[in-house]
PDB file of C-alpha atoms in Angstrom:
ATOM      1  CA  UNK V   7       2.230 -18.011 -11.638  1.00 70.00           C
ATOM      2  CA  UNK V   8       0.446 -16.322  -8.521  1.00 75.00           C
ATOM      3  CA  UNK V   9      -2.518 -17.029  -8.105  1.00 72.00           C
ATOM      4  CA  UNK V  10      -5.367 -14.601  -6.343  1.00 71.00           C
ATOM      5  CA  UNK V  11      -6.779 -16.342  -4.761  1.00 74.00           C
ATOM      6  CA  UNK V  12      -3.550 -17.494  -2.828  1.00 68.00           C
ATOM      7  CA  UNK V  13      -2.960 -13.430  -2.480  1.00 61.00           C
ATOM      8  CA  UNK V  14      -6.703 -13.255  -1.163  1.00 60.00           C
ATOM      9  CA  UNK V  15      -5.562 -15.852   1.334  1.00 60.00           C
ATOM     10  CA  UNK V  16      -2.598 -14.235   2.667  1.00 59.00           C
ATOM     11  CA  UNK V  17      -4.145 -10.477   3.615  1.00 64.00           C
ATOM     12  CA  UNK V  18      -7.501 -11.937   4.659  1.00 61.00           C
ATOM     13  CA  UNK V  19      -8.061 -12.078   8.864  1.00 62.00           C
ATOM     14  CA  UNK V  20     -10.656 -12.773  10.487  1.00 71.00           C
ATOM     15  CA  UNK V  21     -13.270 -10.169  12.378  1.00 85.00           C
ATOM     16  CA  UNK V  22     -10.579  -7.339  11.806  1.00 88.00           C
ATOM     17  CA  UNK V  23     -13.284  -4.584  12.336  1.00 89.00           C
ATOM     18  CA  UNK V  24     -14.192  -5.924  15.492  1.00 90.00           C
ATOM     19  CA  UNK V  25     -10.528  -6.229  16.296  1.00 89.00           C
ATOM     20  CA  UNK V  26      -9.910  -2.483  15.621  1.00 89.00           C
ATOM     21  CA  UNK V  27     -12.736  -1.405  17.333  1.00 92.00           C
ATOM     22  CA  UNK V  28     -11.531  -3.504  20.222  1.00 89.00           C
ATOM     23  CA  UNK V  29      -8.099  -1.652  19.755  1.00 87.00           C
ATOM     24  CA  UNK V  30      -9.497   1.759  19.592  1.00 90.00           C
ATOM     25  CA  UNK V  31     -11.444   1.369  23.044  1.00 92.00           C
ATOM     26  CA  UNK V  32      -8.716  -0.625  24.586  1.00 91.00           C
ATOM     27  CA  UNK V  33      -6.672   2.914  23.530  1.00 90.00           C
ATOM     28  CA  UNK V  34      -9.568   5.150  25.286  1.00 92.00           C
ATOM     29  CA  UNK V  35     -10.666   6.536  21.662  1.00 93.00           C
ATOM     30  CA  UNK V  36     -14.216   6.997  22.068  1.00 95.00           C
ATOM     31  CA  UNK V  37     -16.087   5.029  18.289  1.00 95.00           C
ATOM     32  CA  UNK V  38     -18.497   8.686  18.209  1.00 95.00           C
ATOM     33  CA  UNK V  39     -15.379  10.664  17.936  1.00 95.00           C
ATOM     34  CA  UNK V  40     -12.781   8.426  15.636  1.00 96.00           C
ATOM     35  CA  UNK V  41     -10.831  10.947  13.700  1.00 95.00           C
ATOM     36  CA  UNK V  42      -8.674   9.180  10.586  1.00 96.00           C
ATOM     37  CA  UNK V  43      -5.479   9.844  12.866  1.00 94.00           C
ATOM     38  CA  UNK V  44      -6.910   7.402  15.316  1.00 93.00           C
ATOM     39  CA  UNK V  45      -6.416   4.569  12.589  1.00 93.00           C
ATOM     40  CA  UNK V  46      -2.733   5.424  11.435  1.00 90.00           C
ATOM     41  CA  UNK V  47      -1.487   2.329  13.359  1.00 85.00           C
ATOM     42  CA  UNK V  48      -3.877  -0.101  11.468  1.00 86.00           C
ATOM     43  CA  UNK V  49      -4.158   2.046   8.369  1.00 87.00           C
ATOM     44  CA  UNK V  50      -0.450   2.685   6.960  1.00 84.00           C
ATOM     45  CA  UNK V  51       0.398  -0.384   6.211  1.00 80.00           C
ATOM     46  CA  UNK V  52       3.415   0.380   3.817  1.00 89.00           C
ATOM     47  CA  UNK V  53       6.757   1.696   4.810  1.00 91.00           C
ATOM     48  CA  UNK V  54       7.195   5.157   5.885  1.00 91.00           C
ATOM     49  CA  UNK V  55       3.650   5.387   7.128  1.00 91.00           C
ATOM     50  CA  UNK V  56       1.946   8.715   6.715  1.00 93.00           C
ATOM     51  CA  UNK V  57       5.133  10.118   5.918  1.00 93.00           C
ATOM     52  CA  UNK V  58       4.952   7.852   2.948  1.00 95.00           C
ATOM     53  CA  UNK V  59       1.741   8.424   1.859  1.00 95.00           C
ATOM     54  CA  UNK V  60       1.991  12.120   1.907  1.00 94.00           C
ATOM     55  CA  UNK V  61       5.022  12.249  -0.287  1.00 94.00           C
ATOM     56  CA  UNK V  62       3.315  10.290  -2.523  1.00 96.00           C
ATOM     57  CA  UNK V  63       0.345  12.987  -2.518  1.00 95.00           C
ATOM     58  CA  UNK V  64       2.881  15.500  -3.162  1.00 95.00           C
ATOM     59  CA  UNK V  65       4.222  14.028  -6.162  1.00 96.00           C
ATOM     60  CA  UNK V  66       0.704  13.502  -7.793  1.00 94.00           C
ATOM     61  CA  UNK V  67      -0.348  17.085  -7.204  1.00 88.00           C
ATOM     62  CA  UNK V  68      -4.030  16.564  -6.733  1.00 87.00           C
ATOM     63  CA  UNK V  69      -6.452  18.975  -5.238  1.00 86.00           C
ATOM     64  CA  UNK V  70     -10.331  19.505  -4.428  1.00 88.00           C
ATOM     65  CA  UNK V  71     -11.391  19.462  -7.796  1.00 91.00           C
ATOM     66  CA  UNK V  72      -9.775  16.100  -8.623  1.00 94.00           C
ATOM     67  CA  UNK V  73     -10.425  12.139  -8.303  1.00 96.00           C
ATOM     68  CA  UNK V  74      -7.507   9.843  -7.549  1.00 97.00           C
ATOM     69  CA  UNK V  75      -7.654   6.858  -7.747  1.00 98.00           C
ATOM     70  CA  UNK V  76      -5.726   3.841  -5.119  1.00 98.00           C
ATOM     71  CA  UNK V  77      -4.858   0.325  -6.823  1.00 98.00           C
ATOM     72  CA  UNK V  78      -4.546  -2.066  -4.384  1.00 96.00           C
ATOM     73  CA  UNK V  79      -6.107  -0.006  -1.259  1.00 96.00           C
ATOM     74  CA  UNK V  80      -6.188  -2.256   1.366  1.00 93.00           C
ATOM     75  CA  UNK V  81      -8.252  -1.346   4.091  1.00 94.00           C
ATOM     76  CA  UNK V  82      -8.032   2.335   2.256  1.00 96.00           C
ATOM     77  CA  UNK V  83      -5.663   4.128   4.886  1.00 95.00           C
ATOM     78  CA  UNK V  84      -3.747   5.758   2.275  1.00 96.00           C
ATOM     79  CA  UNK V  85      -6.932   6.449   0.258  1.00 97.00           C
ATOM     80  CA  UNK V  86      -8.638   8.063   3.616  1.00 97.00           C
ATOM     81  CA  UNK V  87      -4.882  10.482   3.921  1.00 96.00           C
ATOM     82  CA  UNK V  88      -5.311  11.425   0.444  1.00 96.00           C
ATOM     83  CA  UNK V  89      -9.576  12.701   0.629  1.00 96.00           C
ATOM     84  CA  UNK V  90      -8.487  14.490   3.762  1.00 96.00           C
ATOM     85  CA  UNK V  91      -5.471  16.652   2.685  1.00 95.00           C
ATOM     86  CA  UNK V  92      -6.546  17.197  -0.937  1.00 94.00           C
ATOM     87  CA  UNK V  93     -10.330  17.761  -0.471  1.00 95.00           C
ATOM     88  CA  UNK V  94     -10.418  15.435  -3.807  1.00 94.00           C
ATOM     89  CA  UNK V  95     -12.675  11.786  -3.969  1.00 97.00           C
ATOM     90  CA  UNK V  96     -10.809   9.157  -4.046  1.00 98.00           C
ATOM     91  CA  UNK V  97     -11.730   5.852  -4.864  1.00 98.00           C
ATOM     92  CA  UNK V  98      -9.910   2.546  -4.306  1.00 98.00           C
ATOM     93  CA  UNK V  99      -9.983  -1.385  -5.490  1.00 98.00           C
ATOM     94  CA  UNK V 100      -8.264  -4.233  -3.903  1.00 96.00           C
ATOM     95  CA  UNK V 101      -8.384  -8.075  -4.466  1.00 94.00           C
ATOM     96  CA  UNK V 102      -9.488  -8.759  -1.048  1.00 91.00           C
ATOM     97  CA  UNK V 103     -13.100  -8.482  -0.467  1.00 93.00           C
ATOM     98  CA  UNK V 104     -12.651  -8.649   3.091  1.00 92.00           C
ATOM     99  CA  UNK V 105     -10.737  -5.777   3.236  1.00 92.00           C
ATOM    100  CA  UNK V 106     -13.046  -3.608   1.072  1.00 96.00           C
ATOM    101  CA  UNK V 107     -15.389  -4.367   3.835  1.00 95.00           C
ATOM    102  CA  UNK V 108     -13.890  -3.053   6.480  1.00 94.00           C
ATOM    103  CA  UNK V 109     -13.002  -0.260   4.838  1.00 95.00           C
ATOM    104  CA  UNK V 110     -15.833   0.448   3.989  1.00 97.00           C
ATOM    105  CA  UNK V 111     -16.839   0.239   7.843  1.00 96.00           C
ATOM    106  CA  UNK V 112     -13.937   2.668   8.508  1.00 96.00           C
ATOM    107  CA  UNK V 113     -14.804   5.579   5.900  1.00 97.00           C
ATOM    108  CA  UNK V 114     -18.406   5.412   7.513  1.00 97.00           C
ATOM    109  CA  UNK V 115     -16.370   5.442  11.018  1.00 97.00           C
ATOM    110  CA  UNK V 116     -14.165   8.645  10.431  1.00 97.00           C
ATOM    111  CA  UNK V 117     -17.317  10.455   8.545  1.00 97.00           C
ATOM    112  CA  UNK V 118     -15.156  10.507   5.226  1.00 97.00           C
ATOM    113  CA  UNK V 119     -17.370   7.859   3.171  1.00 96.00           C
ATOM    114  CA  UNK V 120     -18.921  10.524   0.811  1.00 96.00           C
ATOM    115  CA  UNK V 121     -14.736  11.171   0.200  1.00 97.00           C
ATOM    116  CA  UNK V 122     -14.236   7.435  -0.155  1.00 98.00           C
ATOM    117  CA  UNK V 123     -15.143   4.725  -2.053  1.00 98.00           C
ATOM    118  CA  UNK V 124     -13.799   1.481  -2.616  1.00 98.00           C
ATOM    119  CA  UNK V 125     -14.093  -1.711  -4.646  1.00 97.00           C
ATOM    120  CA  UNK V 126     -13.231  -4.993  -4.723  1.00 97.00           C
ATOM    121  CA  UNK V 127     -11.521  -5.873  -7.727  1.00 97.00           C
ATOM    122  CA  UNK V 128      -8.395  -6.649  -9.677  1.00 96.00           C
ATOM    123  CA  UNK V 129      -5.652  -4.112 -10.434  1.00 97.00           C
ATOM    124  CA  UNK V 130      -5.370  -6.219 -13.859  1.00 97.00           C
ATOM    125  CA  UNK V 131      -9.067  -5.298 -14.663  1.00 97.00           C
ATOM    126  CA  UNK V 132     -10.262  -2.600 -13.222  1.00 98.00           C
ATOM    127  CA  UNK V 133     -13.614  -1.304 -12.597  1.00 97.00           C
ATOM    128  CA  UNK V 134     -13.574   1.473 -14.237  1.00 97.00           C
ATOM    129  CA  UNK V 135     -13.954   3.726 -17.592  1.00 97.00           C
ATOM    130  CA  UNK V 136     -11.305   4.970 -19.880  1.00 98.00           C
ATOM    131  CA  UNK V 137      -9.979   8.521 -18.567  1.00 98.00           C
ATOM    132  CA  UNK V 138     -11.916   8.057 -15.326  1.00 97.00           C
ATOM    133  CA  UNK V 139      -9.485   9.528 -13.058  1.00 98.00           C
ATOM    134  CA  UNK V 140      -6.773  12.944 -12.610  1.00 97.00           C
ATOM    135  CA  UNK V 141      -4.350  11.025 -10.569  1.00 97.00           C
ATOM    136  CA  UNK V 142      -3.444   7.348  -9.842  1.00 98.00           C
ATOM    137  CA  UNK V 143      -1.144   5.789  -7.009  1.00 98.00           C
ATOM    138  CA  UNK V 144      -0.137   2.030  -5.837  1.00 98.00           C
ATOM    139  CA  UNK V 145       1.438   1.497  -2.944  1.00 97.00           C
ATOM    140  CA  UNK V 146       3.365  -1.837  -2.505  1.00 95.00           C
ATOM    141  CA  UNK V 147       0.629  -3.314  -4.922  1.00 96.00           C
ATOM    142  CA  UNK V 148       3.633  -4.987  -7.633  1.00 96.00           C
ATOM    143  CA  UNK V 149       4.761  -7.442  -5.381  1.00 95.00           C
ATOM    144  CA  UNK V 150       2.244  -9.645  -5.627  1.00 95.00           C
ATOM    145  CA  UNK V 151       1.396  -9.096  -9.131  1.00 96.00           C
ATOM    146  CA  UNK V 152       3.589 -11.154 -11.813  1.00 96.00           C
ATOM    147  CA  UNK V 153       2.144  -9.320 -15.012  1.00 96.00           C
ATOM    148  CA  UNK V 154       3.556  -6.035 -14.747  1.00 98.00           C
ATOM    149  CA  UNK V 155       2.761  -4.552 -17.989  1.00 98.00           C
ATOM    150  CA  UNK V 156      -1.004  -5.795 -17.795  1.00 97.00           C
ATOM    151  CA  UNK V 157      -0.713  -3.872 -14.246  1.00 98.00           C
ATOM    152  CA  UNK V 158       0.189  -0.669 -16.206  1.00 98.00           C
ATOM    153  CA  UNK V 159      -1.590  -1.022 -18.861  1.00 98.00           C
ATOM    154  CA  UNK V 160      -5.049  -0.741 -16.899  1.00 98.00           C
ATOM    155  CA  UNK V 161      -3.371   1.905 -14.998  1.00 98.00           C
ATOM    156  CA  UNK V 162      -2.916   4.455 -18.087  1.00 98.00           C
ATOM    157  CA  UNK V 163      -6.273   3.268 -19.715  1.00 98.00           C
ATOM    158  CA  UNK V 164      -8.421   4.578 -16.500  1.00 98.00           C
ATOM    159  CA  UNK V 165      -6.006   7.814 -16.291  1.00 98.00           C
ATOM    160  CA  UNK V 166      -6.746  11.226 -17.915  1.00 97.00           C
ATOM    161  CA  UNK V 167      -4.088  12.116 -20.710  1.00 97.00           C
ATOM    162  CA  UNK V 168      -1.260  14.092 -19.198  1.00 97.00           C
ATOM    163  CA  UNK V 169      -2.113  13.006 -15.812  1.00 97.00           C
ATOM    164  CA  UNK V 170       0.143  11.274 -12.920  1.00 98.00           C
ATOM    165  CA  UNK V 171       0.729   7.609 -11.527  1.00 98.00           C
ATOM    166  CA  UNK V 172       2.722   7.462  -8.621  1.00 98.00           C
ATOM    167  CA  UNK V 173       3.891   3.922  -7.470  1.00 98.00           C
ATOM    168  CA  UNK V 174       6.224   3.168  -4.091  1.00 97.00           C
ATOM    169  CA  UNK V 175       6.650  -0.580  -4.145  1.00 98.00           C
ATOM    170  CA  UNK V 176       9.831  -3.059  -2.869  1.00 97.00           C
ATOM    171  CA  UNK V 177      12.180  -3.693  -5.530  1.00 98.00           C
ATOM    172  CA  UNK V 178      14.983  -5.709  -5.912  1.00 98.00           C
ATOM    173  CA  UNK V 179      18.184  -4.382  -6.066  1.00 97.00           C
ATOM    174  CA  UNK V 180      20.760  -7.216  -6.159  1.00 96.00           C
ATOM    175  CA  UNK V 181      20.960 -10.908  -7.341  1.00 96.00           C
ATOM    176  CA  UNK V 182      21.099 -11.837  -3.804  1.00 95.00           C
ATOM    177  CA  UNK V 183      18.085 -14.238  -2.494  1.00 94.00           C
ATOM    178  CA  UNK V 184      15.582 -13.087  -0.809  1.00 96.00           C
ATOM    179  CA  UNK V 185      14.606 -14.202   2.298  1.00 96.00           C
ATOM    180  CA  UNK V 186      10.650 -14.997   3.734  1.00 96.00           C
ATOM    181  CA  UNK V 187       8.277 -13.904   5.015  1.00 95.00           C
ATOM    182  CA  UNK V 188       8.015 -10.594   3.853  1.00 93.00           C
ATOM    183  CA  UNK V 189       4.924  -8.575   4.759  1.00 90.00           C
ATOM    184  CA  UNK V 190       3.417  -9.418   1.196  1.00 92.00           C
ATOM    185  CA  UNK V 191       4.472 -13.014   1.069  1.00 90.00           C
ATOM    186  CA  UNK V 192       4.818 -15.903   3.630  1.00 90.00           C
ATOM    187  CA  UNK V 193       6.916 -17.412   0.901  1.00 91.00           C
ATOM    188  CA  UNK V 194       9.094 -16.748  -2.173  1.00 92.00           C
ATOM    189  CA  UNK V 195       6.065 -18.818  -4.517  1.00 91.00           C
ATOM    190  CA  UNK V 196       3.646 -16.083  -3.584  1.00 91.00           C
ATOM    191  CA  UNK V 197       6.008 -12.885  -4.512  1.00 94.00           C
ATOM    192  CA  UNK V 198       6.746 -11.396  -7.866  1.00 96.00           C
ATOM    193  CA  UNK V 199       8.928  -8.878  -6.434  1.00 97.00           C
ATOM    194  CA  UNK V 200      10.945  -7.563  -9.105  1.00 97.00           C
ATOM    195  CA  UNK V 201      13.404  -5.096 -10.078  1.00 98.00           C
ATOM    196  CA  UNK V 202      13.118  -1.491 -11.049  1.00 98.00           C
ATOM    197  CA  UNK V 203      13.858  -2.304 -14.633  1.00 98.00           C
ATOM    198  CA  UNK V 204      11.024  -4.681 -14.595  1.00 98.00           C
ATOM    199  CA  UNK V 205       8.811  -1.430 -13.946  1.00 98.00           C
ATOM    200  CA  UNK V 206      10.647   0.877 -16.191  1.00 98.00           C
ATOM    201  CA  UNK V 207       9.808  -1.420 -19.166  1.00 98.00           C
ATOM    202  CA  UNK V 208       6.154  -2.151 -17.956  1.00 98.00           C
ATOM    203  CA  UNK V 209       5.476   1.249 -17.476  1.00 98.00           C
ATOM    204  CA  UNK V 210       6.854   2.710 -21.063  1.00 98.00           C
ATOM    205  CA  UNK V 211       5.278  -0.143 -23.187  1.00 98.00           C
ATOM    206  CA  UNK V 212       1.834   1.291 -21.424  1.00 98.00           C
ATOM    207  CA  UNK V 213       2.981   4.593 -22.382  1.00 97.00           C
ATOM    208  CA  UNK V 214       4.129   6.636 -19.548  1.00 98.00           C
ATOM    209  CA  UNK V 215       6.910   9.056 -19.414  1.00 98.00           C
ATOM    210  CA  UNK V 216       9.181   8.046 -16.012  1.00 98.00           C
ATOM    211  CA  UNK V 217       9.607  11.960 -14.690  1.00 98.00           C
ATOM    212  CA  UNK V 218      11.463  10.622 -11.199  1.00 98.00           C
ATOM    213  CA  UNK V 219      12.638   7.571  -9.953  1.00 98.00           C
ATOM    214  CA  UNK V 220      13.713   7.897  -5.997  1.00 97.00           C
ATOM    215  CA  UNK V 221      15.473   4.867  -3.901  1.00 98.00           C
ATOM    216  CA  UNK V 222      14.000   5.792   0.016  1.00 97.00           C
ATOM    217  CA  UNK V 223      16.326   2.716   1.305  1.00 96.00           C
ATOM    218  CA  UNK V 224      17.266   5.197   3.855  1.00 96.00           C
ATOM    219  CA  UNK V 225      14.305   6.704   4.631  1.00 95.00           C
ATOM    220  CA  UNK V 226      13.203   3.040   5.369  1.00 94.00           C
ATOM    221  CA  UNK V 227      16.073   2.105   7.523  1.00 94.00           C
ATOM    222  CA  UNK V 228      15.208   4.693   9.623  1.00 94.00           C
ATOM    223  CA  UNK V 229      11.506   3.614   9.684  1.00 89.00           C
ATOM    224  CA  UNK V 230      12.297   0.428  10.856  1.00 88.00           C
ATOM    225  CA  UNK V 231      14.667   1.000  13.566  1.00 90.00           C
ATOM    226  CA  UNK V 232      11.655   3.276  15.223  1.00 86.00           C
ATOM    227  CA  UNK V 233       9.126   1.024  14.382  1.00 79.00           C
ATOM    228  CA  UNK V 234      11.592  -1.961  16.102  1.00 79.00           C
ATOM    229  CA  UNK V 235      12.608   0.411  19.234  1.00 80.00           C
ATOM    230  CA  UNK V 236       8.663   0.782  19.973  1.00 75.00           C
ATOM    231  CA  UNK V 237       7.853  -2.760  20.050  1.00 70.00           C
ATOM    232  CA  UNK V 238      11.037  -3.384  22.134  1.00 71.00           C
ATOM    233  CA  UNK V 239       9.992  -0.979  24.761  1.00 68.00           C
ATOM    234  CA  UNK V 240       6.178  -1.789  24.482  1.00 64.00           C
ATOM    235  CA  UNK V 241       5.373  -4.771  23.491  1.00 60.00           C
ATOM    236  CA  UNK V 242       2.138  -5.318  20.855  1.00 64.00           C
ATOM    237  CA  UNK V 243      -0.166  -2.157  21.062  1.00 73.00           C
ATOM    238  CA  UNK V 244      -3.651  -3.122  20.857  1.00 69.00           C
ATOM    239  CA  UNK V 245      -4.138  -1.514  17.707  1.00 68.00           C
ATOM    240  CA  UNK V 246      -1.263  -2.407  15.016  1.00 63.00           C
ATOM    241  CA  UNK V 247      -0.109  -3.956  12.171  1.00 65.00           C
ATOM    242  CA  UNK V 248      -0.056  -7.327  13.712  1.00 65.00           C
ATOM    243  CA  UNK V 249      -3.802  -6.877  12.969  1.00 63.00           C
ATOM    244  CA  UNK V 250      -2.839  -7.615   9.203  1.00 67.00           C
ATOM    245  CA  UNK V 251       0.259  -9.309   9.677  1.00 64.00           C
ATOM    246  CA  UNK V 252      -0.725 -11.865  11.439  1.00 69.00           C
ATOM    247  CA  UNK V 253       1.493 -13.975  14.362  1.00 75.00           C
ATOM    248  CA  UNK V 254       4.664 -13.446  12.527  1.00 81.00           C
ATOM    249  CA  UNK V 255       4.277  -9.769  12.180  1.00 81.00           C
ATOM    250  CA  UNK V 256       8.148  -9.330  13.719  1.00 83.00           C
ATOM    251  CA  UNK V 257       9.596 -12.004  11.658  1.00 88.00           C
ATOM    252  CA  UNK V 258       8.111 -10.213   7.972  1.00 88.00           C
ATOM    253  CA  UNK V 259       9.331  -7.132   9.512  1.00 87.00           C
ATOM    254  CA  UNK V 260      12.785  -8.069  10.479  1.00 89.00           C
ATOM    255  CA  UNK V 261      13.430  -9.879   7.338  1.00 93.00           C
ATOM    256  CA  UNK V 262      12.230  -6.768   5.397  1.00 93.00           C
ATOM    257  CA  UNK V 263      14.579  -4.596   7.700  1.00 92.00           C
ATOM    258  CA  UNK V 264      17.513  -6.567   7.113  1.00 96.00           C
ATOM    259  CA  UNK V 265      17.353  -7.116   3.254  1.00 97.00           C
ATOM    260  CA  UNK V 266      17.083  -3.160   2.629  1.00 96.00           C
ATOM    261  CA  UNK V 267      20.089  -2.926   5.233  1.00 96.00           C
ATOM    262  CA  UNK V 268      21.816  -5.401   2.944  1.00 96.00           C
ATOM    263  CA  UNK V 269      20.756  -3.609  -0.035  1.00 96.00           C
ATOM    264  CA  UNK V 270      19.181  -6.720  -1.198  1.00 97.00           C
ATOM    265  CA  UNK V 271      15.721  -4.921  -0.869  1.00 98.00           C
ATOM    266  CA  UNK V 272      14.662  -1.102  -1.686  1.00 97.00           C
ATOM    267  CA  UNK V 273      11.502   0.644  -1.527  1.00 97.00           C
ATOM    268  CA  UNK V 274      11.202   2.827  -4.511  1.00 98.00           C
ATOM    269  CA  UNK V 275       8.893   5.297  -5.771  1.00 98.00           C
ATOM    270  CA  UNK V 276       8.363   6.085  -9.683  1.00 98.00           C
ATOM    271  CA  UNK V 277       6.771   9.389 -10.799  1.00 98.00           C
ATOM    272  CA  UNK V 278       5.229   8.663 -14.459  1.00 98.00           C
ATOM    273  CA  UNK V 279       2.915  10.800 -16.543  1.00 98.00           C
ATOM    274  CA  UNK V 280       0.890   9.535 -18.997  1.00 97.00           C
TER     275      UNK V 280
END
């Protein structure tokens, strides 16, 4: 079984804030004038980037008047996206202390931390009431969590009746081995990547209703063969996901390429109401 504090482990680095800030001057982005778009190098660390996240906002149909909540926000890039477009508060909670930190640091940065609040916590217990939120989303969250149906369980209990959970995680797709390091594991003993059925089943035992289920293999592809062309032609930015990634940023992200080119691997996002 994974254990957290092995997951804790793998996303923690060292002085990251300081090594953003170092990235964003290095860039010629003055720290009095950081706007969120500033961070999209550092903060979309999922596949499909922005792009991504704002599908994701689409599908959960959130506004102003709403909260949404982010399991498993990271350094809360996606959570900052989805305050700015929607006008709503979001809050997010993530294993990683660390990380709540500096995101923390970066809300206050980009003048959205009345927008944004986040937590450090686990996405199998989270810290909050029943029916606390209109919308919920996880964003490649499941592969490091075994217990699936805990996972969606808490999800449901902390979401309004009738309201939306929108997950976009890696599946598995094939029998086929998968290969490591991926950029949530440095090693098949610290993923519980799983296949969509897995999710299906998790998800109706908590009881949500699956309204979509979309394979964005394709969409990925592409994502990857831009993201490889620009660090063929430039070489590490100073501000990038190597921050999070760590010194084998390009092996995780070939071996991620690859397997969804192989069909071995799939990003896929569920649309379930509860």
């Amino acid at each position: 079984m994974i254990n957290e504090q092995n997951v804790i482990a793998h996303y923690n680095k060292n002085n990251l804030y300081k090594k953003i800030e170092d990235g964003l001057l290095e860039l010629g982005v003055s720290l009095d004038a950081v706007c969120r778009e500033d961070l999209n190098l550092v903060d979309d660390f999922h596949i499909g980037g922005s792009a991504a996240t704002h599908f994701i906002l689409e599908n959960l149909s959130c506004d102003q008047n709403h909260s949404i909540l982010d399991i498993g926000c990271g350094i809360g890039g996606p959570a900052r996206y989805m305050a700015e477009k929607s006008g709503g508060n979001v809050c997010g909670v993530d294993l990683t202390g660390a990380y709540i930190e500096v995101g923390t640091q970066l809300n206050d940065l980009v003048r959205l931390g009345e927008k944004v609040s986040l937590r450090q916590g686990s996405a199998l217990s989270l810290p909050y009431e029943v029916s606390s939120f209109d919308g919920a989303y996880m964003i490649h969250v499941g592969m490091n969590i075994e217990r699936k149906e805990e996972l969606m369980r808490e999800a449901s209990r902390v979401l309004k009746a009738g309201k939306k959970f929108v997950l976009f995680d890696v599946m598995k797709i094939s029998n086929e081995d998968i290969v490591y390091p991926l950029p949530w594991a440095d090693q098949a003993e610290e993923s519980a990547v799983d296949k969509p059925e897995a999710y299906e089943h998790a998800l109706n035992s908590a009881g949500f209703n699956i309204l979509d289920t979309q394979d964005k293999g394709q969409f990925a592809v592409s994502f990857f063969e831009n993201m490889l062309m620009k660090m063929e032609n430039s070489g590490p930015k100073p501000l990038g996901l190597h921050l999070l990634m760590g010194e084998n940023t390009r092996d995780k992200v070939m071996n991620a390429y690859t397997q969804i080119q192989e069909k071995r691997l799939s990003p896929i996002l569920m649309v379930a109401q509860k």
